[in-house]
Coordinates of C-alpha atoms and ligand atoms in Angstrom, one line a residue:
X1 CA 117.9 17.3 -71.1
X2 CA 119.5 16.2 -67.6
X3 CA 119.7 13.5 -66.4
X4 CA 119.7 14.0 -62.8
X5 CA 117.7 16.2 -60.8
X6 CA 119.1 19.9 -61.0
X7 CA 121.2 21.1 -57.7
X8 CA 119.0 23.0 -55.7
X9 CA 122.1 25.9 -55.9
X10 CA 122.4 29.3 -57.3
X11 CA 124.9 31.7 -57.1
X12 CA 126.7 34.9 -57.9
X13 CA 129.5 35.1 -60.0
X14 CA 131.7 38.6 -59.8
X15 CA 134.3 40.8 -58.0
X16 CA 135.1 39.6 -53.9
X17 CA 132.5 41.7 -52.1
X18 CA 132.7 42.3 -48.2
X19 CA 129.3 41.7 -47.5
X20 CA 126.3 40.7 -50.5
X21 CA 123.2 41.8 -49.3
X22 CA 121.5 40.2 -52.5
X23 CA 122.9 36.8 -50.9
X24 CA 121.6 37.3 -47.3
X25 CA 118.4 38.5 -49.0
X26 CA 118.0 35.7 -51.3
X27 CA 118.9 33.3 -48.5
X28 CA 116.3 34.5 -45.9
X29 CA 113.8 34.4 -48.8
X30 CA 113.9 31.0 -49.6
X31 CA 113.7 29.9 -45.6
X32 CA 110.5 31.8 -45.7
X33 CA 109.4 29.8 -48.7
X34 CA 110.6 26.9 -47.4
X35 CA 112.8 26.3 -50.4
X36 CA 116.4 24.0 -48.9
X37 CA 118.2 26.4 -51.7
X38 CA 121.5 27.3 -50.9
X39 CA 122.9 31.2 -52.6
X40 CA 127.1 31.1 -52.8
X41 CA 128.9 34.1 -53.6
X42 CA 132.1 33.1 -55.8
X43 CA 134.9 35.0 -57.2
X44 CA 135.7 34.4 -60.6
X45 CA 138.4 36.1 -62.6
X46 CA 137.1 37.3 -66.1
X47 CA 139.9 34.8 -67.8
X48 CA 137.9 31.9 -66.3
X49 CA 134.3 33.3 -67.1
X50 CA 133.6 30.9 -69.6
X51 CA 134.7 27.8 -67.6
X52 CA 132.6 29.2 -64.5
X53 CA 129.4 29.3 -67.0
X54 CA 130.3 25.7 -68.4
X55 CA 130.8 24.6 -64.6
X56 CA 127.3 26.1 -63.4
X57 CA 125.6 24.2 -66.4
X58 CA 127.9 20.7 -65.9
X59 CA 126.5 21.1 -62.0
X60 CA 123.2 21.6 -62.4
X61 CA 122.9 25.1 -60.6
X62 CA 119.6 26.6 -61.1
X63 CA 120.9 29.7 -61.7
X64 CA 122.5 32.7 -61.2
X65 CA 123.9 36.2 -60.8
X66 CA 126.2 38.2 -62.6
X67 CA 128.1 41.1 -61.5
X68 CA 130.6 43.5 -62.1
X69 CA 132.9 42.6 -64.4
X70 CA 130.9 40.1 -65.7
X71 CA 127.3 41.8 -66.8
X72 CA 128.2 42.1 -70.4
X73 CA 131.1 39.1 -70.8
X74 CA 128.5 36.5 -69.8
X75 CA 126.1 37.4 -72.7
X76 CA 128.8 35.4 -74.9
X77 CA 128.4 32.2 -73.0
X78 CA 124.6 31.6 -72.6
X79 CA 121.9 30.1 -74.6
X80 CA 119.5 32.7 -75.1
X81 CA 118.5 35.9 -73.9
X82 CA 115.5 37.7 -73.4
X83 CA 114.6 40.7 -75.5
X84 CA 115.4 43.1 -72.7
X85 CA 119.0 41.8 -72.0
X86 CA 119.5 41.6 -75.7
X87 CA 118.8 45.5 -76.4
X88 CA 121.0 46.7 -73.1
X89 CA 123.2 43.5 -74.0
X90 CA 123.9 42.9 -70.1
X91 CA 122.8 40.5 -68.1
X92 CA 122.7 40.3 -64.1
X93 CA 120.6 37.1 -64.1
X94 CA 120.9 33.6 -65.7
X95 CA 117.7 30.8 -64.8
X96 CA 117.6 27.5 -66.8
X97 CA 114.4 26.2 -69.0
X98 CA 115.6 22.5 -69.0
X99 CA 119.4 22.3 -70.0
X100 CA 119.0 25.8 -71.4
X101 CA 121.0 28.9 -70.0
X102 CA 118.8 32.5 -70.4
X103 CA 119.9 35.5 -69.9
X104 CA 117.9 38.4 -67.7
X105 CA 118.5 41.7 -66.9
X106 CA 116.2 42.6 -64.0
X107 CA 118.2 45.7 -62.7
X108 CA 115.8 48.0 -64.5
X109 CA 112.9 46.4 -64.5
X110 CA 113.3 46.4 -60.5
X111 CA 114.0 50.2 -60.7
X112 CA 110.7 51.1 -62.4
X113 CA 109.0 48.8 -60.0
X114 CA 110.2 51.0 -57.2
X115 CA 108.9 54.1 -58.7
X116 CA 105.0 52.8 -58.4
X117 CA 104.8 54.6 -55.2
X118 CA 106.0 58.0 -56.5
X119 CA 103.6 58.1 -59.7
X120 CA 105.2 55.7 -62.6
X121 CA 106.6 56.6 -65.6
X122 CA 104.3 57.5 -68.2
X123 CA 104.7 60.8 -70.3
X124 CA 107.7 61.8 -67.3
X125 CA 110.9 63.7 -68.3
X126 CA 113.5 62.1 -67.3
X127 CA 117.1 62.8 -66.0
X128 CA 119.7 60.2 -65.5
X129 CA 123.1 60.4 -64.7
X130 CA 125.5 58.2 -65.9
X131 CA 125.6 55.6 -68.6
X132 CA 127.6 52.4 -67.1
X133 CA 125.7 49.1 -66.9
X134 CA 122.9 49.9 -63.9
X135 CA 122.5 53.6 -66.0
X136 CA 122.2 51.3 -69.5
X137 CA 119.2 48.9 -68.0
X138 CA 117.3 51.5 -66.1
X139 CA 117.0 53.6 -69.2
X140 CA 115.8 51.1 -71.4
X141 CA 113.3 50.0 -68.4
X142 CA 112.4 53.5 -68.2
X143 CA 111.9 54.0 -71.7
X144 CA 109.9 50.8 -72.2
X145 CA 107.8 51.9 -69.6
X146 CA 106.2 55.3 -70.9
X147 CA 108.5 57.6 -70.1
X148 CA 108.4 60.9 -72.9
X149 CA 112.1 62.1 -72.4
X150 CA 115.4 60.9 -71.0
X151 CA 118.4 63.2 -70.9
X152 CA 121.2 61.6 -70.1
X153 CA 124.6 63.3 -68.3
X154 CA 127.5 61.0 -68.0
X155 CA 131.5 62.1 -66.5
X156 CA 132.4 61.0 -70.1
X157 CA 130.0 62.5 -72.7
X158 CA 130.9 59.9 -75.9
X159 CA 130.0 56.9 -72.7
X160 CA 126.3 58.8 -72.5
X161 CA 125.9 59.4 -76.6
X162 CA 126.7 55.6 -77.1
X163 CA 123.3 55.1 -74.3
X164 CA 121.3 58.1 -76.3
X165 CA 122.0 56.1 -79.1
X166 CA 120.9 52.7 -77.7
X167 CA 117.8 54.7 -77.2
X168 CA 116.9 56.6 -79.4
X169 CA 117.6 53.7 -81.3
X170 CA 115.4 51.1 -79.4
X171 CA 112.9 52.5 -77.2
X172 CA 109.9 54.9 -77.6
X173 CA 111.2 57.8 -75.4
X174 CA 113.2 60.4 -77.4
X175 CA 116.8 60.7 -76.1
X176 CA 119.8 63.2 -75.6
X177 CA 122.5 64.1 -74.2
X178 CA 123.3 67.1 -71.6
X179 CA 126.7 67.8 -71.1
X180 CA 128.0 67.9 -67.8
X181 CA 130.6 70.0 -67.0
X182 CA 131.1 72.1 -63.7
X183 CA 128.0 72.1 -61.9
X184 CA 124.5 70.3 -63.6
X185 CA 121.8 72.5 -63.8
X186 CA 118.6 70.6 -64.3
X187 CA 116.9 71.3 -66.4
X188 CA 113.3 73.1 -66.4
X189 CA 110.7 70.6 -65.4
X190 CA 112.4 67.7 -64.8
X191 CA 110.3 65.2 -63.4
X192 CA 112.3 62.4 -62.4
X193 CA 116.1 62.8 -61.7
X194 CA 118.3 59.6 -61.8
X195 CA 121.5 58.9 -59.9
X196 CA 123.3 55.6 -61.7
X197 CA 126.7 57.0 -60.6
X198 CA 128.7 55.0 -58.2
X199 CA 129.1 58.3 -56.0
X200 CA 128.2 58.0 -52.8
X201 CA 128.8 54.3 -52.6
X202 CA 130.2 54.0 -49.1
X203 CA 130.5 57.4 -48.6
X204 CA 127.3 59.3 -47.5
X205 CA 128.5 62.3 -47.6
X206 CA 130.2 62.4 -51.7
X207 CA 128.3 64.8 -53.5
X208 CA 127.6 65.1 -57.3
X209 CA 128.3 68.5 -58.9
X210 CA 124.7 69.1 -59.6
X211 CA 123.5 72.9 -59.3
X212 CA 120.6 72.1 -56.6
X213 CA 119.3 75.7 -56.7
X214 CA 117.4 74.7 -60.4
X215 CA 116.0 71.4 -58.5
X216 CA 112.3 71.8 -58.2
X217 CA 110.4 70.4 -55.6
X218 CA 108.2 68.7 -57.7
X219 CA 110.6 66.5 -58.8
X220 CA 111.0 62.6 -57.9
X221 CA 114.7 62.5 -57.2
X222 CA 116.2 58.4 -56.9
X223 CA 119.3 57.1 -56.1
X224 CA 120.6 53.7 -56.8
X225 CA 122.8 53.7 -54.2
X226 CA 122.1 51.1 -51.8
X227 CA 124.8 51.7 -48.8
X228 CA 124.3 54.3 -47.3
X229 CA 120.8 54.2 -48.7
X230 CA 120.8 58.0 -47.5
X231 CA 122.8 59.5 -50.1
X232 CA 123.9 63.1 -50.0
X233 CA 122.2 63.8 -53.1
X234 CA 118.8 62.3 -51.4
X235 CA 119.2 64.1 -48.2
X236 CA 119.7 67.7 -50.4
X237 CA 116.3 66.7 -52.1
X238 CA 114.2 65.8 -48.7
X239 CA 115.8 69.0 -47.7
X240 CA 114.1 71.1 -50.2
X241 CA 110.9 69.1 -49.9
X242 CA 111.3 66.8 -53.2
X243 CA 109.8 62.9 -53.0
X244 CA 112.6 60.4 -52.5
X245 CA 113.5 57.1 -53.6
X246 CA 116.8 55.3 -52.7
X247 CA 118.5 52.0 -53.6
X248 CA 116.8 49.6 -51.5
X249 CA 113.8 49.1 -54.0
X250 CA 115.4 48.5 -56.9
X251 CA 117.5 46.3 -54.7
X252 CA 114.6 44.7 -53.4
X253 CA 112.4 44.4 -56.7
X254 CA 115.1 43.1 -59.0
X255 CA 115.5 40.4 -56.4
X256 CA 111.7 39.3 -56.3
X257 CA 111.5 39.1 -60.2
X258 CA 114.6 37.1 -60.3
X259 CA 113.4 34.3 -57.2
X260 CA 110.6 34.0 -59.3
X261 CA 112.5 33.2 -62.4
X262 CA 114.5 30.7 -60.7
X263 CA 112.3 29.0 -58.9
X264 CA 108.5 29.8 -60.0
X265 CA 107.4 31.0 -56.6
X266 CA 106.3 34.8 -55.6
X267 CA 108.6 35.3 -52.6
X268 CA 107.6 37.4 -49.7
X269 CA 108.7 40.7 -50.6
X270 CA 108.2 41.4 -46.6
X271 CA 111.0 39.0 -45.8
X272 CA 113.1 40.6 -48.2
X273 CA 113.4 43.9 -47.2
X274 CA 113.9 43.6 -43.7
X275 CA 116.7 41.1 -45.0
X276 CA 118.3 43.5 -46.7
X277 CA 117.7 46.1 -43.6
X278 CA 118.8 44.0 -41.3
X279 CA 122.0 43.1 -43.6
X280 CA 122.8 47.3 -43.9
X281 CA 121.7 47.4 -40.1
X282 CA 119.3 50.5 -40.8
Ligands
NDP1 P1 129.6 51.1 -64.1 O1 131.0 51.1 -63.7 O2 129.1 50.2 -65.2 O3 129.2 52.6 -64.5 C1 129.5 53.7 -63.7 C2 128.9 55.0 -64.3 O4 129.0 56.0 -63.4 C3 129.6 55.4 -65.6 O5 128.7 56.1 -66.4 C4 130.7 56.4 -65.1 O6 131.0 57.4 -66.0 C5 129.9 57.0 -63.9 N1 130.9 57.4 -62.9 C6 131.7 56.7 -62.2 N2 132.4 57.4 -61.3 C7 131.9 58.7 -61.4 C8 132.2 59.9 -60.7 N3 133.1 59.9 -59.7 N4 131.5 61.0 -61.1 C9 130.6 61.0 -62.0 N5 130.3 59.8 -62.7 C10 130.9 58.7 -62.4 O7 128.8 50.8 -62.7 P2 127.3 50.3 -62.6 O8 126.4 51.0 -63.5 O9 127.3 48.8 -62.7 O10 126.9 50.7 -61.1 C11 126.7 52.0 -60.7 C12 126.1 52.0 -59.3 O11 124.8 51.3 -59.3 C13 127.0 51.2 -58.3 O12 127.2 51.9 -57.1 C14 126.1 50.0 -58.0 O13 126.3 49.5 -56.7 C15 124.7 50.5 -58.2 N6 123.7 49.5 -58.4 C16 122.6 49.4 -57.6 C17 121.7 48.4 -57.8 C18 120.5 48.3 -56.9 O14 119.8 47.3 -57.0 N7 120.2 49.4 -56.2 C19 121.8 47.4 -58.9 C20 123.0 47.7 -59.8 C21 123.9 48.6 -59.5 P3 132.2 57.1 -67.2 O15 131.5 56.7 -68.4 O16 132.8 58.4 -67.3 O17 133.1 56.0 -66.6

């Protein structure tokens, strides 16, 4: 146990970002619950990980986030972690139960949430592209939740056998891989399609080589992107009439479930988007 009160601090811990809209979201949401909590974006190098994790716990932060490089790293360094951020064995979320460091992953468990207004999970076929650390947690997250079938296509096939693996391995959902090489057709009714690819990540208009002519309208197309939310593979879909879901949800979600770890209050989830708009200026 401590001895002193705990800081009222939390932070992120990753690569030097221009802008973090998770920090001017977090920060906004605790002046709207009157929280005098203070979010700090800090740059450590993956050499000092361990001493950052040792330095939170010596000060007393409250918690914390993890980024890239450090989702899967940190895992080494905490006390526990849940059963969720064991199976993808990432973490983008430390809180504290006493002196004790856990380990979260809310990444995925913020996608799913952002799928409730387009119909959930349950029974859906599934196709997601890519299998890095945002692809890894929203497939288990996905699978967890109901969903029948997850195909995953990854730039590096033995990167998406490796997730098939974790999956088939793990979850309910039954898992495989679909090669992707020149243009992606998707395959017959598809009902969600995935985009956990960094591509069009500051570039709106970066396009995926997907074969849109086989995208139904019928299916939910999602985009983790967060800026540009307006993707070019989101814009293609809304073109050809298919329900949309960008990055600003997940965004959004993951952020609520992880205020609420650290500090045991529901935050507005009001406050938090128009943060988070305001912070992309859309
Ligand atoms: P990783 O580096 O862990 O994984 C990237 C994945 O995308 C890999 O599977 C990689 O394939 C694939 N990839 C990379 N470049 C290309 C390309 N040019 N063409 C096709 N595939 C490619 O990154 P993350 O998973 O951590 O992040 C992915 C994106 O998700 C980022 O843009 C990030 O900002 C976003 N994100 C959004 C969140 C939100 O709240 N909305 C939360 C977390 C992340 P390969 O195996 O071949 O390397």
């Amino acid at each position: 146990m401590l001895d002193s009160p705990l800081q009222q601090i939390v932070c992120c811990m990753g690569q030097p970002v221009a802008g973090n809209p998770t920090q001017f979201m977090m920060q906004r949401a605790f002046a709207a619950a009157r929280l005098e909590w203070v979010y700090l974006t800090l740059e450590v190098a993956p050499v000092d990980l361990q001493d950052a994790v040792r330095g939170l716990r010596a000060m007393g932060f409250r918690g914390a986030n993890f980024t890239i490089p450090h989702k899967v790293a940190v895992t080494q360094h905490l006390d526990e972690l849940t059963e969720t951020a064991a199976l993808m064995g990432a973490v983008n979320c430390v809180y504290r139960e006493e002196d004790r460091l856990i380990g979260e992953n809310t990444d995925g468990k913020g996608f799913v949430q952002s799928l409730a207004d387009v119909g959930g999970l349950s029974g859906k076929k599934v196709l997601l592209l890519g299998a890095g650390g945002a692809a890894r947690a929203i497939a288990v997250e996905v699978g967890l939740a109901g969903a029948e079938q997850i195909s995953v296509s990854n730039r590096t096939a033995e990167h998406g056998q490796m997730l098939v693996d974790l999956l088939n391995d793990k979850v309910p959902a039954q898992a495989d891989l679909l090669p992707w090489q020149d243009k992606l057709k998707i395959p017959e009714q598809t009902d969600i399609l995935i985009n956990a690819t960094p591509v069009g990540l500051l570039d709106a208009d970066a396009e995926l080589p997907l074969d849109l002519d086989t995208l139904e309208t019928s299916t939910v197309v999602a985009d983790v992107i967060i800026n540009p939310p307006e993707t070019w593979l989101l814009r293609e879909a809304e073109r050809r009439g298919c329900p949309t879901v960008n990055g600003l949800g997940m965004l959004v979600h993951q952020g609520i479930i992880t205020f609420e770890l650290w500090t045991g209050i529901k935050p507005d989830a009001v406050v938090m988007r128009e943060a988070v708009e305001e912070f992309l200026e859309i």
